PDB file of C-alpha atoms in Angstrom:
ATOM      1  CA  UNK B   1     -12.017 -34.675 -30.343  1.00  0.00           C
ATOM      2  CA  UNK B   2     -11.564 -34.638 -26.329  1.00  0.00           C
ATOM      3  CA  UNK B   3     -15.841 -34.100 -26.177  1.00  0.00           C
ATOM      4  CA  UNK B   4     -15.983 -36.453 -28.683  1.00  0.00           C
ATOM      5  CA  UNK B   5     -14.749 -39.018 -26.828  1.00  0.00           C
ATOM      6  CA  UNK B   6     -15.935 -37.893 -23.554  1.00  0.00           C
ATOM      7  CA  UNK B   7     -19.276 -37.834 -24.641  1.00  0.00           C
ATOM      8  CA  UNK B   8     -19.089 -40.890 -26.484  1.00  0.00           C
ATOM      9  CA  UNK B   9     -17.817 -43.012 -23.453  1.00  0.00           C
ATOM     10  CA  UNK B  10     -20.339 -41.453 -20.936  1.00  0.00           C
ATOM     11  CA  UNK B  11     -23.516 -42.654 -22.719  1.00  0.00           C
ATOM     12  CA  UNK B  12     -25.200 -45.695 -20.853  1.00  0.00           C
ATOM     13  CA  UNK B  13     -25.338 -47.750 -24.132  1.00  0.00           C
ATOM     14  CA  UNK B  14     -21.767 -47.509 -24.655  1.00  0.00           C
ATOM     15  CA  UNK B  15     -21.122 -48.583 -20.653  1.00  0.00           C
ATOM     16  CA  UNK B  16     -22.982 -51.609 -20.968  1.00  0.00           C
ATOM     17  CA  UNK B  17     -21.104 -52.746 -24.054  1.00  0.00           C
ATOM     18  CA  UNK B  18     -17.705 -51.920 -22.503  1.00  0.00           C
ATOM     19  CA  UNK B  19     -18.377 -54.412 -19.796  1.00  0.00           C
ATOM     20  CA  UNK B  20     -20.014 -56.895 -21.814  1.00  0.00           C
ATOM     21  CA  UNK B  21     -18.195 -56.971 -25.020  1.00  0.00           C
ATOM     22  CA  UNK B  22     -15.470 -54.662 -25.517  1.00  0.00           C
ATOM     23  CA  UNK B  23     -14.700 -55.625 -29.085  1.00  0.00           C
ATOM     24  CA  UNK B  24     -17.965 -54.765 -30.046  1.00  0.00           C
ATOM     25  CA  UNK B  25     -17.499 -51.153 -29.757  1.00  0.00           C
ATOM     26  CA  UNK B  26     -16.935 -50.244 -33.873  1.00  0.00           C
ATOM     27  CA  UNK B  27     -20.143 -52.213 -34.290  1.00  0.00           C
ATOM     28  CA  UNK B  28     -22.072 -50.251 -31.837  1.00  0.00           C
ATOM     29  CA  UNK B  29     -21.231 -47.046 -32.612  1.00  0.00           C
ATOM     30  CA  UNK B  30     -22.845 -47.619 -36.199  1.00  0.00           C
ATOM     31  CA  UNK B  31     -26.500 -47.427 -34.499  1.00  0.00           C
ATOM     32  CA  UNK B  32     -28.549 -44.755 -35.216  1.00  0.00           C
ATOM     33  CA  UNK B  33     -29.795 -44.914 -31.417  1.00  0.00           C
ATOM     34  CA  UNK B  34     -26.407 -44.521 -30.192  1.00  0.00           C
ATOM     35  CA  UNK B  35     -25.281 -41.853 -32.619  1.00  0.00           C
ATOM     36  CA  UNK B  36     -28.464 -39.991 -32.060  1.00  0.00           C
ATOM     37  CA  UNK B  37     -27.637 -40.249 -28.330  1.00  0.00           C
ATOM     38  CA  UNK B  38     -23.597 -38.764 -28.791  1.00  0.00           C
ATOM     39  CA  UNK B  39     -25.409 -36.072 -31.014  1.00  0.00           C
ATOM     40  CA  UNK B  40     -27.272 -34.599 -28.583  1.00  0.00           C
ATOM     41  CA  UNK B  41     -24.648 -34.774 -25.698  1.00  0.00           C
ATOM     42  CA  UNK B  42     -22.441 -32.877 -28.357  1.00  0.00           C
ATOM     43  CA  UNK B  43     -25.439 -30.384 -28.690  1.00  0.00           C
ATOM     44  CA  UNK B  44     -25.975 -30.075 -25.402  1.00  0.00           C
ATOM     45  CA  UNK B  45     -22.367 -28.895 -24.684  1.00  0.00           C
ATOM     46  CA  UNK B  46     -21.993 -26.945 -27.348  1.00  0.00           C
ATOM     47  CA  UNK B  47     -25.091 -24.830 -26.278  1.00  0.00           C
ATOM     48  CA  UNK B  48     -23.200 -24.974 -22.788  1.00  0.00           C
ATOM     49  CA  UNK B  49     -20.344 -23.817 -24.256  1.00  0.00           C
ATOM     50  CA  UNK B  50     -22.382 -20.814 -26.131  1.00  0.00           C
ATOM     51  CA  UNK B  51     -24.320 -19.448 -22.690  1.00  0.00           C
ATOM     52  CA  UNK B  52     -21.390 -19.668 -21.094  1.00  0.00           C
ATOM     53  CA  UNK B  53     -19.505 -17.445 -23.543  1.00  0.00           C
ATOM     54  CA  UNK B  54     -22.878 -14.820 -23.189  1.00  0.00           C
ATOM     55  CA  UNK B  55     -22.562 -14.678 -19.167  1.00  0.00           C
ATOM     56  CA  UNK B  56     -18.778 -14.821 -18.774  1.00  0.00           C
ATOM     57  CA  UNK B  57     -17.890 -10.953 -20.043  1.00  0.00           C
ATOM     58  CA  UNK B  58     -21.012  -9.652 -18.213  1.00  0.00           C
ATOM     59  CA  UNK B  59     -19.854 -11.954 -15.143  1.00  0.00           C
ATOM     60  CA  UNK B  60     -16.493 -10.301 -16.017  1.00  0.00           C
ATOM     61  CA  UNK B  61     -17.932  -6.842 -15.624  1.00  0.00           C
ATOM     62  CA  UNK B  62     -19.701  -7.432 -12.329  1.00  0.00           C
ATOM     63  CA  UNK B  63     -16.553  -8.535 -10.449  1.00  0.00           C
ATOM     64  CA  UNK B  64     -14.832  -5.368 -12.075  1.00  0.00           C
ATOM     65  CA  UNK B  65     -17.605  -3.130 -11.053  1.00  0.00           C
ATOM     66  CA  UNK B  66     -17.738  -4.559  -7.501  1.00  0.00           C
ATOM     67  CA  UNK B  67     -13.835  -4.180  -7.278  1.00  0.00           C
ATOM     68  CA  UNK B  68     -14.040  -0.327  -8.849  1.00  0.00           C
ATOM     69  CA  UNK B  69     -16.727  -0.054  -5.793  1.00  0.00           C
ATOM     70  CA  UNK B  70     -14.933  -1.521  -3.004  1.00  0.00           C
ATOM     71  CA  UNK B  71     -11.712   0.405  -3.883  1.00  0.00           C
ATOM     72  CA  UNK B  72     -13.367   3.413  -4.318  1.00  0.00           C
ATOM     73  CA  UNK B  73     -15.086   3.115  -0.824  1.00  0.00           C
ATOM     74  CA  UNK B  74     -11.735   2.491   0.709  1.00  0.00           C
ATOM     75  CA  UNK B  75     -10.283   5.373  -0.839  1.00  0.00           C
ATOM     76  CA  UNK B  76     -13.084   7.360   0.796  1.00  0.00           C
ATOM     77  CA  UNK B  77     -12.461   6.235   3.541  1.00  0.00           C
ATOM     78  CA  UNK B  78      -8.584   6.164   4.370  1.00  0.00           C
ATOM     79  CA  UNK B  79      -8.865   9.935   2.645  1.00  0.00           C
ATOM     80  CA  UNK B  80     -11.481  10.762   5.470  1.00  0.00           C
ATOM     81  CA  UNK B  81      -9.649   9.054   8.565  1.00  0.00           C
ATOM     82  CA  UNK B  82      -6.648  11.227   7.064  1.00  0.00           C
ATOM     83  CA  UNK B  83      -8.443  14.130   6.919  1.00  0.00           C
ATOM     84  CA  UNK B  84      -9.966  13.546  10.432  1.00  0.00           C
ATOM     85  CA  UNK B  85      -6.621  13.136  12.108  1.00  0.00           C
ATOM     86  CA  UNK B  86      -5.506  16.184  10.714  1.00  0.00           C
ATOM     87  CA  UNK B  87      -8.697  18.532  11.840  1.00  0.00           C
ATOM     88  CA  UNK B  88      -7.875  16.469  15.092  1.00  0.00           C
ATOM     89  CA  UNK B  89      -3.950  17.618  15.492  1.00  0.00           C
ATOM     90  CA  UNK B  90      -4.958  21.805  13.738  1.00  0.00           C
ATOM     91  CA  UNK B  91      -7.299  21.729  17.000  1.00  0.00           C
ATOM     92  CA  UNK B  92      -4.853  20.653  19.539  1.00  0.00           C
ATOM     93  CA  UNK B  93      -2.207  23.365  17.722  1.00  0.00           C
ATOM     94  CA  UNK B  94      -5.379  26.263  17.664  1.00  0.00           C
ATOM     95  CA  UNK B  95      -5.719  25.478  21.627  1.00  0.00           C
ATOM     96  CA  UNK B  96      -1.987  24.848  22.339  1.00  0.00           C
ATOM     97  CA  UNK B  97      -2.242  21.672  23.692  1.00  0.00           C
ATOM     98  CA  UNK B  98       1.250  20.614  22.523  1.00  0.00           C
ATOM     99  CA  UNK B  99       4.455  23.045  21.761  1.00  0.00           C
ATOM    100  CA  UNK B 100       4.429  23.813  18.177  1.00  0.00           C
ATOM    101  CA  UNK B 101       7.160  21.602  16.908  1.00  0.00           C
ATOM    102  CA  UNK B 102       5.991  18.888  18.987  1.00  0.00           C
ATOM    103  CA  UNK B 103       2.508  19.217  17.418  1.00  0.00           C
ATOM    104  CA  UNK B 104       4.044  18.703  13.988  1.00  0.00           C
ATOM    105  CA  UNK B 105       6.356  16.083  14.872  1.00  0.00           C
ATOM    106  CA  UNK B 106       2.762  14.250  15.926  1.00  0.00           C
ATOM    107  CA  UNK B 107       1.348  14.986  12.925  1.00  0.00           C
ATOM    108  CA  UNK B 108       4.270  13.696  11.325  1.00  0.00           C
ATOM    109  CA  UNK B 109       4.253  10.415  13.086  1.00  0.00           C
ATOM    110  CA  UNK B 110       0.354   9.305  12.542  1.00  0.00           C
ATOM    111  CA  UNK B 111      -0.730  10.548   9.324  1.00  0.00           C
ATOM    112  CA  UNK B 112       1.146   7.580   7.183  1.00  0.00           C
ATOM    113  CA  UNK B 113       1.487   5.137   9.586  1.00  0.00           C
ATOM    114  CA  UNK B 114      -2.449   5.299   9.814  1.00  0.00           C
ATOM    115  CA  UNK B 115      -2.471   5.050   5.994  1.00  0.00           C
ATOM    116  CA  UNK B 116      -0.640   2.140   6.228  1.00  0.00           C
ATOM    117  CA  UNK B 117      -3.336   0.348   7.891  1.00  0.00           C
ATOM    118  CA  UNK B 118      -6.027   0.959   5.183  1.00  0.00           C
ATOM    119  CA  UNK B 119      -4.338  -0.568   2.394  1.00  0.00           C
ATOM    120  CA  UNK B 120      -5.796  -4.629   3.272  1.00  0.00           C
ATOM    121  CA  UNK B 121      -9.154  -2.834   2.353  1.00  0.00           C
ATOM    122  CA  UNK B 122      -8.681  -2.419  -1.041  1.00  0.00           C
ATOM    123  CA  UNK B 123      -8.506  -5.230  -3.973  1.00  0.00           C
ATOM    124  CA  UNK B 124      -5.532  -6.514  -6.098  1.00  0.00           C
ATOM    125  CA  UNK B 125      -6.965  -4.768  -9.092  1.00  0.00           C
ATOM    126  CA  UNK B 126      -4.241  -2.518 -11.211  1.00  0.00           C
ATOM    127  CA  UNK B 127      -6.460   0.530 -10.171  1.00  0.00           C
ATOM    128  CA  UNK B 128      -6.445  -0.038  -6.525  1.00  0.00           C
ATOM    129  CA  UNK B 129      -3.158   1.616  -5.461  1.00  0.00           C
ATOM    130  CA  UNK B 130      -3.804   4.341  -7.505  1.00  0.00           C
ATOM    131  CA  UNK B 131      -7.244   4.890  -6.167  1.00  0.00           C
ATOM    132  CA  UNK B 132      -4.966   4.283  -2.677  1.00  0.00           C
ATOM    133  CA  UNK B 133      -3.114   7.192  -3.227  1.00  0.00           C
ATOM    134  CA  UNK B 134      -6.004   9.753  -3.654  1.00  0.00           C
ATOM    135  CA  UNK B 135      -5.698  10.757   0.165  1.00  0.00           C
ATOM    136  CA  UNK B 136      -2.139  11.536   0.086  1.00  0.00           C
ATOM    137  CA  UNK B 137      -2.291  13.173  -3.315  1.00  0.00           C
ATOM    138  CA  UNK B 138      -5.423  15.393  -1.999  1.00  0.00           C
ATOM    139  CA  UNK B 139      -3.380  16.292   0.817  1.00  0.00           C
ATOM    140  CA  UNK B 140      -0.381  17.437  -1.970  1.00  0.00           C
ATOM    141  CA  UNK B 141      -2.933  19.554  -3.662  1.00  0.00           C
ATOM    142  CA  UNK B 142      -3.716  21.149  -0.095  1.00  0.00           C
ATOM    143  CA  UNK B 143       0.173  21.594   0.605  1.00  0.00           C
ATOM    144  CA  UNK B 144       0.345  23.640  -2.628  1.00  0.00           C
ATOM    145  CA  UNK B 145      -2.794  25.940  -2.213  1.00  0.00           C
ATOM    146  CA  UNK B 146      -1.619  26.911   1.104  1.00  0.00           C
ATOM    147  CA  UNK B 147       1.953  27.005   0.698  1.00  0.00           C
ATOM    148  CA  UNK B 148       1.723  29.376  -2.355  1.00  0.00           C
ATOM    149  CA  UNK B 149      -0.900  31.735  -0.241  1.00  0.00           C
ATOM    150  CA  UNK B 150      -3.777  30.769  -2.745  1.00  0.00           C
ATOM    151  CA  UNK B 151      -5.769  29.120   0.544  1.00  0.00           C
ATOM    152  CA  UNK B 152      -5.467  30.686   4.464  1.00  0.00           C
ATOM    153  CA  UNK B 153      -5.571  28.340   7.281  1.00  0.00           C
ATOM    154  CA  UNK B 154      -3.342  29.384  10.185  1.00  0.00           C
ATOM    155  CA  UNK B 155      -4.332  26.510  12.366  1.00  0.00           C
ATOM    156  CA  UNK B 156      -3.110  23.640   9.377  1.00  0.00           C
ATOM    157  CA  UNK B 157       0.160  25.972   8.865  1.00  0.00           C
ATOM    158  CA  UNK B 158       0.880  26.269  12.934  1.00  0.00           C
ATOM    159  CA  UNK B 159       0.350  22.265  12.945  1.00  0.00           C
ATOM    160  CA  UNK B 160       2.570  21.467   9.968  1.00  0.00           C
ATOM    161  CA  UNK B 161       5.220  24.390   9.883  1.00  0.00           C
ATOM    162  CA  UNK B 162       8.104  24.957  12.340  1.00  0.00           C
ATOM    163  CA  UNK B 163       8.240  29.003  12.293  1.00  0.00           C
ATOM    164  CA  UNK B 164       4.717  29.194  11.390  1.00  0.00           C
ATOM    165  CA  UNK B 165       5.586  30.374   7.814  1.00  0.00           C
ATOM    166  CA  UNK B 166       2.713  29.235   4.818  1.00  0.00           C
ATOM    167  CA  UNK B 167       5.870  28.904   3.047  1.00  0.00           C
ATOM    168  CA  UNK B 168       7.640  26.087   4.885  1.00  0.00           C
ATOM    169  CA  UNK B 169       4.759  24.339   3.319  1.00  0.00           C
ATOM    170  CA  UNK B 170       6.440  23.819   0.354  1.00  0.00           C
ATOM    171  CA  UNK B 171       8.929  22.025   1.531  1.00  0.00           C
ATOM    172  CA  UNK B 172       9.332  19.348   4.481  1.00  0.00           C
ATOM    173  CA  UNK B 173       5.338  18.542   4.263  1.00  0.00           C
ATOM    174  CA  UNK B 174       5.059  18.953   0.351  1.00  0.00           C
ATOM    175  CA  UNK B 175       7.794  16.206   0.192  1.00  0.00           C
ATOM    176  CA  UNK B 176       5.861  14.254   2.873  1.00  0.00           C
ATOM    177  CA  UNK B 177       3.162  14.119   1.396  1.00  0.00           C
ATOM    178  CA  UNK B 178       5.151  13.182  -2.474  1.00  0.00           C
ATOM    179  CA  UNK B 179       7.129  10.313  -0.527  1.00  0.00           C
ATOM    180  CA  UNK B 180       3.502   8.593   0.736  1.00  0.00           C
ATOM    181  CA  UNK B 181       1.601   9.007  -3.073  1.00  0.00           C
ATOM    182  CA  UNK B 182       4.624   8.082  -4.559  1.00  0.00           C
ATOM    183  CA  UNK B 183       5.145   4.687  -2.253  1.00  0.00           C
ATOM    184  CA  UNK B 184       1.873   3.840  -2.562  1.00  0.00           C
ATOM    185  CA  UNK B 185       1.374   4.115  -6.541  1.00  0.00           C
ATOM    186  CA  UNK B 186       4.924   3.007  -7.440  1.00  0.00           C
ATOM    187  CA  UNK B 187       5.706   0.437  -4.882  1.00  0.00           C
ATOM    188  CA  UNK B 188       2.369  -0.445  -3.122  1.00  0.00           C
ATOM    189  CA  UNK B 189       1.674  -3.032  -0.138  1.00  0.00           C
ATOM    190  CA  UNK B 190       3.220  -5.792  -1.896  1.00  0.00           C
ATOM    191  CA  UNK B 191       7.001  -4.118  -1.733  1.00  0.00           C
ATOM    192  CA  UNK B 192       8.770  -4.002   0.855  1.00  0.00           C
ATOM    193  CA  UNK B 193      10.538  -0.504  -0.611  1.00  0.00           C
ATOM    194  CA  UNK B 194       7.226   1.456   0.457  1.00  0.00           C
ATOM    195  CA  UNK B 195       7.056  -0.064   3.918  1.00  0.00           C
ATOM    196  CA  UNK B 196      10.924   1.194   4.451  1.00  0.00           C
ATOM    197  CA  UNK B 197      10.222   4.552   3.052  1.00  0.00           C
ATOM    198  CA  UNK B 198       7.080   5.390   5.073  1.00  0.00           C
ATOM    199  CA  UNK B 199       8.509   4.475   8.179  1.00  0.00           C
ATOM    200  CA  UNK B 200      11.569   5.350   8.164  1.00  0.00           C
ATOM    201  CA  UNK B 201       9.666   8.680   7.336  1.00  0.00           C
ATOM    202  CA  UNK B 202       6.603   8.877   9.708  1.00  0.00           C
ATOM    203  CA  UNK B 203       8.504   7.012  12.604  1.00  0.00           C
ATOM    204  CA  UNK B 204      11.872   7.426  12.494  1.00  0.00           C
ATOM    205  CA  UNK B 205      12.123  10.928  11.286  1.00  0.00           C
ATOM    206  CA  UNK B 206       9.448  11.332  13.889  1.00  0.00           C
ATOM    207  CA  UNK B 207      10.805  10.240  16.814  1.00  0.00           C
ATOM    208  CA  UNK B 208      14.125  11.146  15.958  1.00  0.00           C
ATOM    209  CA  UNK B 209      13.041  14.868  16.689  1.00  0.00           C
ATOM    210  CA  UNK B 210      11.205  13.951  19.346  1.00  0.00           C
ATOM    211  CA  UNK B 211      13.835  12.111  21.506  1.00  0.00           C
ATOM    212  CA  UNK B 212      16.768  14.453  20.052  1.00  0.00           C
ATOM    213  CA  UNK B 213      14.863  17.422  21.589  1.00  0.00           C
ATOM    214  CA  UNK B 214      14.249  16.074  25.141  1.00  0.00           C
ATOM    215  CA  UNK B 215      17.750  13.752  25.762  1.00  0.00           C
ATOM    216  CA  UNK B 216      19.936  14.726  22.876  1.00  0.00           C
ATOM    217  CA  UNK B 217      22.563  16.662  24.782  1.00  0.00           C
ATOM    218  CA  UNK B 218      25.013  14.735  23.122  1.00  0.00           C
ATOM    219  CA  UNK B 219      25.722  16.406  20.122  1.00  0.00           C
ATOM    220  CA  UNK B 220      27.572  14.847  16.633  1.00  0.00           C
ATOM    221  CA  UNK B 221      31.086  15.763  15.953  1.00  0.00           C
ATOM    222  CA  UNK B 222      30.084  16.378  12.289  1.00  0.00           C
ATOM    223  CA  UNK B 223      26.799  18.091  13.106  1.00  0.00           C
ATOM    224  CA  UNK B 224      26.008  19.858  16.431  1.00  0.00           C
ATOM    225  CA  UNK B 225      22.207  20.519  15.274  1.00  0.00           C
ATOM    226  CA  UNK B 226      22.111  16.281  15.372  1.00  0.00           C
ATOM    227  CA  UNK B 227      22.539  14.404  18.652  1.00  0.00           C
ATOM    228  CA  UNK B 228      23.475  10.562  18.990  1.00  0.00           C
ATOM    229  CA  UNK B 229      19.895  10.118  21.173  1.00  0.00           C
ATOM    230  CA  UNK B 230      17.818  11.491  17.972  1.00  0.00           C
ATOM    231  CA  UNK B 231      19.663   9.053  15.829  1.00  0.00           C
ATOM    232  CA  UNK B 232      19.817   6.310  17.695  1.00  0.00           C
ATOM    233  CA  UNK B 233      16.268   6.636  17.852  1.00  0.00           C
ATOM    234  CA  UNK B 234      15.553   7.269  14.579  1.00  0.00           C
ATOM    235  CA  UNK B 235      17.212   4.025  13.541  1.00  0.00           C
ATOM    236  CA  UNK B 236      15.073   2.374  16.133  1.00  0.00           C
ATOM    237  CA  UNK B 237      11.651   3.517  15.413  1.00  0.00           C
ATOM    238  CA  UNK B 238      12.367   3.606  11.903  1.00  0.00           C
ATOM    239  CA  UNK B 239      13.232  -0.102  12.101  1.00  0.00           C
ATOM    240  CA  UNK B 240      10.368  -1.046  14.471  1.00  0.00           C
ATOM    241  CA  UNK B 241       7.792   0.602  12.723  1.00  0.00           C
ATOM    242  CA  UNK B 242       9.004  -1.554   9.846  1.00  0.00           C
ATOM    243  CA  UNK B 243       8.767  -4.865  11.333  1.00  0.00           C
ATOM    244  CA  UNK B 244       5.458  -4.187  12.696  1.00  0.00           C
ATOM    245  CA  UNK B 245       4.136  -3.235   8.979  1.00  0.00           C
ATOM    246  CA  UNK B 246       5.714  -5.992   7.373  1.00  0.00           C
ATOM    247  CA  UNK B 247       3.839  -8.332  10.067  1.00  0.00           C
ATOM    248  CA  UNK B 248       0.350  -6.496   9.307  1.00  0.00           C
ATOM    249  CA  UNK B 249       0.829  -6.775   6.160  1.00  0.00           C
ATOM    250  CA  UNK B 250       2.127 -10.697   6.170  1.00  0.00           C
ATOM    251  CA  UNK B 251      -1.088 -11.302   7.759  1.00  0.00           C
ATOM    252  CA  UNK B 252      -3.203 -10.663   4.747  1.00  0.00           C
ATOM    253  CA  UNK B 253      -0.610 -12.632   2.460  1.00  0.00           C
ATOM    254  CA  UNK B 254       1.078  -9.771   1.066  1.00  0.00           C
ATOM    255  CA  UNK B 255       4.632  -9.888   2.332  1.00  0.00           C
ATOM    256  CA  UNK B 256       6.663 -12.967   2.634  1.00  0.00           C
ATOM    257  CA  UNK B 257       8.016 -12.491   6.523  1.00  0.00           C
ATOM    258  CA  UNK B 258      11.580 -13.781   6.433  1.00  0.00           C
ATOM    259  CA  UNK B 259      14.710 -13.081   8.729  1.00  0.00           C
ATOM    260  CA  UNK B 260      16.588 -11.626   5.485  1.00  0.00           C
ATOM    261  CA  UNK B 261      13.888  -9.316   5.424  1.00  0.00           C
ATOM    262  CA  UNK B 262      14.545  -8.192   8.833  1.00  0.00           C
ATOM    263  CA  UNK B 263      17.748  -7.727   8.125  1.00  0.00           C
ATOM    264  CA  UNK B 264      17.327  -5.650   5.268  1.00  0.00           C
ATOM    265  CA  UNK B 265      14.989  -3.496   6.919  1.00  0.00           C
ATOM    266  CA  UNK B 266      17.468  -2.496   9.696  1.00  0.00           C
ATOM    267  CA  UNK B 267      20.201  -1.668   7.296  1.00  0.00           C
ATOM    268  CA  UNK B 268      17.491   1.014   5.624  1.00  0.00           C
ATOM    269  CA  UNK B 269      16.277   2.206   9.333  1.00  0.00           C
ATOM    270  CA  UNK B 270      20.228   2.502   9.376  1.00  0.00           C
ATOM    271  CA  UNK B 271      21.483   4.283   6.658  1.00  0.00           C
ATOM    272  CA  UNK B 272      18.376   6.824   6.561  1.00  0.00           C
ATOM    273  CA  UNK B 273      19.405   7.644  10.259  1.00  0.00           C
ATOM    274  CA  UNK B 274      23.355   8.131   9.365  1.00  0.00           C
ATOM    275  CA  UNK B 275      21.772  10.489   6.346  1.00  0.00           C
ATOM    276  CA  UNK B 276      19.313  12.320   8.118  1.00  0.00           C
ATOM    277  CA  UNK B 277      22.142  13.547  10.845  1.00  0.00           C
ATOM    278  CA  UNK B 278      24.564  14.311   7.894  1.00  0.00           C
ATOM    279  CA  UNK B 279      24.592  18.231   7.507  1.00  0.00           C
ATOM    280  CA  UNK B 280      22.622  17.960   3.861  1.00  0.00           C
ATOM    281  CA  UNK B 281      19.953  17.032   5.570  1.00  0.00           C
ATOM    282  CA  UNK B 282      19.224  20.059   7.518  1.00  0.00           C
ATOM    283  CA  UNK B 283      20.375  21.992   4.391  1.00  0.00           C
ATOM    284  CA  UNK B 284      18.006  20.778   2.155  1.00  0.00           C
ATOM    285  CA  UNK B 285      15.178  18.785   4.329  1.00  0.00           C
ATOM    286  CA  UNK B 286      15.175  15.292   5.408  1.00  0.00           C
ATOM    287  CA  UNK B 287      11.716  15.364   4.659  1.00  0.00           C
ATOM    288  CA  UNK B 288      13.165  14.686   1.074  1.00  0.00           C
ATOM    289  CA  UNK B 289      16.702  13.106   1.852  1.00  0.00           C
ATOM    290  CA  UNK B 290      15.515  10.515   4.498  1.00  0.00           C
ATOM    291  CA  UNK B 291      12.824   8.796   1.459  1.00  0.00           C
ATOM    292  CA  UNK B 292      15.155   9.344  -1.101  1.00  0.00           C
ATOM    293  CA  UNK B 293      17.922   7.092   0.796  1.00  0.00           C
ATOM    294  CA  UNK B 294      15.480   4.494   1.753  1.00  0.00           C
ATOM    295  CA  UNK B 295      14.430   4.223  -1.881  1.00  0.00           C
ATOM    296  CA  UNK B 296      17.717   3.732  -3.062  1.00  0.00           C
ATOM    297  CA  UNK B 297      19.484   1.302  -0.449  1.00  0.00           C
ATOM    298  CA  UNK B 298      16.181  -0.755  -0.312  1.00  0.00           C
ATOM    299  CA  UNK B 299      16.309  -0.944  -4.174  1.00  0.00           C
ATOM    300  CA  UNK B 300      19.861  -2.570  -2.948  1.00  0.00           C
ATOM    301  CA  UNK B 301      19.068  -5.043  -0.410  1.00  0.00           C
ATOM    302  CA  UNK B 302      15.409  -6.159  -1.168  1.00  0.00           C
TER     303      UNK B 302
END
């Protein structure tokens, strides 16, 4: 009825009678000429209507087989920076550059956070985090062939172990690399539960070692394998690293920047850093308590 009209109103012969003489209108529309003329604008949009109906699935098809491409292509290529970064960091273990544990605290630190900064390149299709989370899950798959002895690479186990066991592979880095593929298929760039987790991982669990080692002479009453330096700065990275993501990521329109968000952020940086010096971390691995917390208090305060 809404063509019908819309047609009907927007032929010239129907114009000219509206200004001239409206009441006229019933009479006019009568004429052959005139209903000839609202016939074939009816026609026309009907066959409009028809093409349009032919070119809109394979239309439809095109976008989804340029958005299968473009994720695809930025899988490849996060999975190969990843990659890259570790053959960079086995190298600098194979030629000592760095003491071992400080080697796989820098391995630690980069891997995710670099991850992080590959997710704008992908689309907003349902498929895209998954597709996102092929280089972490390939590096899960690696974890598990060497760990179990199946693959021999003494240069990735020196970089990634602290004795320099295969076996240690099973745990801190396995869960490493399960805290990443799960944040990104779960959670994704849009939540800011996956920014919390990976950073509070990558950075603060990072840096907590790192600064712990060197100035943490200050030991904790309730653990003296935990000093107040390493937590103190594991709150702080973890909480810095988190701003800085939330601000890449509000950039491309993805996260809503907000000072309650801020806020939230530090009380995650904050209770994975009271967890991670608690003695059930070092019992089990914070590698898999430090995620687990930020998981659970950001499902709180987001």
């Amino acid at each position: 009825m809404t063509a019908l009209l819309f047609c009907c109103f927007s032929s010239a012969p129907v114009r000219g009678l509206l200004r001239r003489q409206p009441h006229r209108l019933g009479q006019l529309a009568s004429q052959p000429s005139v209903c000839f003329q609202l016939g074939r604008n009816i026609g026309n949009r009907s066959a409009i209507e028809r093409q349009f109906r032919l070119v809109a699935p394979k239309a439809a098809m095109s976008m989804g087989s340029g958005t299968l491409l473009q994720d695809t292509l930025a899988s490849a290529l996060a999975s190969g920076v990843a990659l890259a970064i570790l053959r960079f960091w086995e190298e600098m273990a194979k030629r000592g550059v760095f003491e071992q544990k400080m080697n796989r605290k820098l391995v630690h630190t980069s891997v995710g956070l670099v991850f992080i900064l590959f997710w704008p390149l992908f689309s907003s299709s349902n498929l895209a985090p998954f597709l996102a989370a092929l280089a972490p899950g390939v590096n899960i798959i690696r974890m598990l062939l060497l760990g179990l002895g199946i693959w021999k690479n003494e240069a990735i186990v020196k970089s990634m172990s602290r004795q320099g066991d295969y076996r240690e592979l099973l745990k801190g880095p396995l869960y490493y690399a399960c805290t990443i593929t799960l944040a990104t298929t779960i959670f994704w760039r849009t939540s800011p539960i996956a920014i919390s987790a990976i950073c509070n991982l990558c950075a603060g669990d990072g840096f907590a070692d790192i600064v712990g080692r060197r100035y943490g002479k200050q030991k904790l009453p309730y653990n003296p394998s935990k000093s107040y330096a390493g937590t103190i700065a594991m709150a702080a990275s973890g909480f810095l690293a988190s701003i800085l993501c939330m601000h890449f990521l509000a950039s491309f329109g993805y996260i809503v920047e907000s000072w309650s968000l801020v806020l939230a952020f530090f009380l995650v940086s904050v209770a994975s850093a009271i967890v991670e010096s608690l003695p059930i971390s070092s019992q089990l691995d914070d590698n898999l308590t430090v995620p687990l917390t930020s998981f659970v208090v950001g499902a709180i305060v987001f």
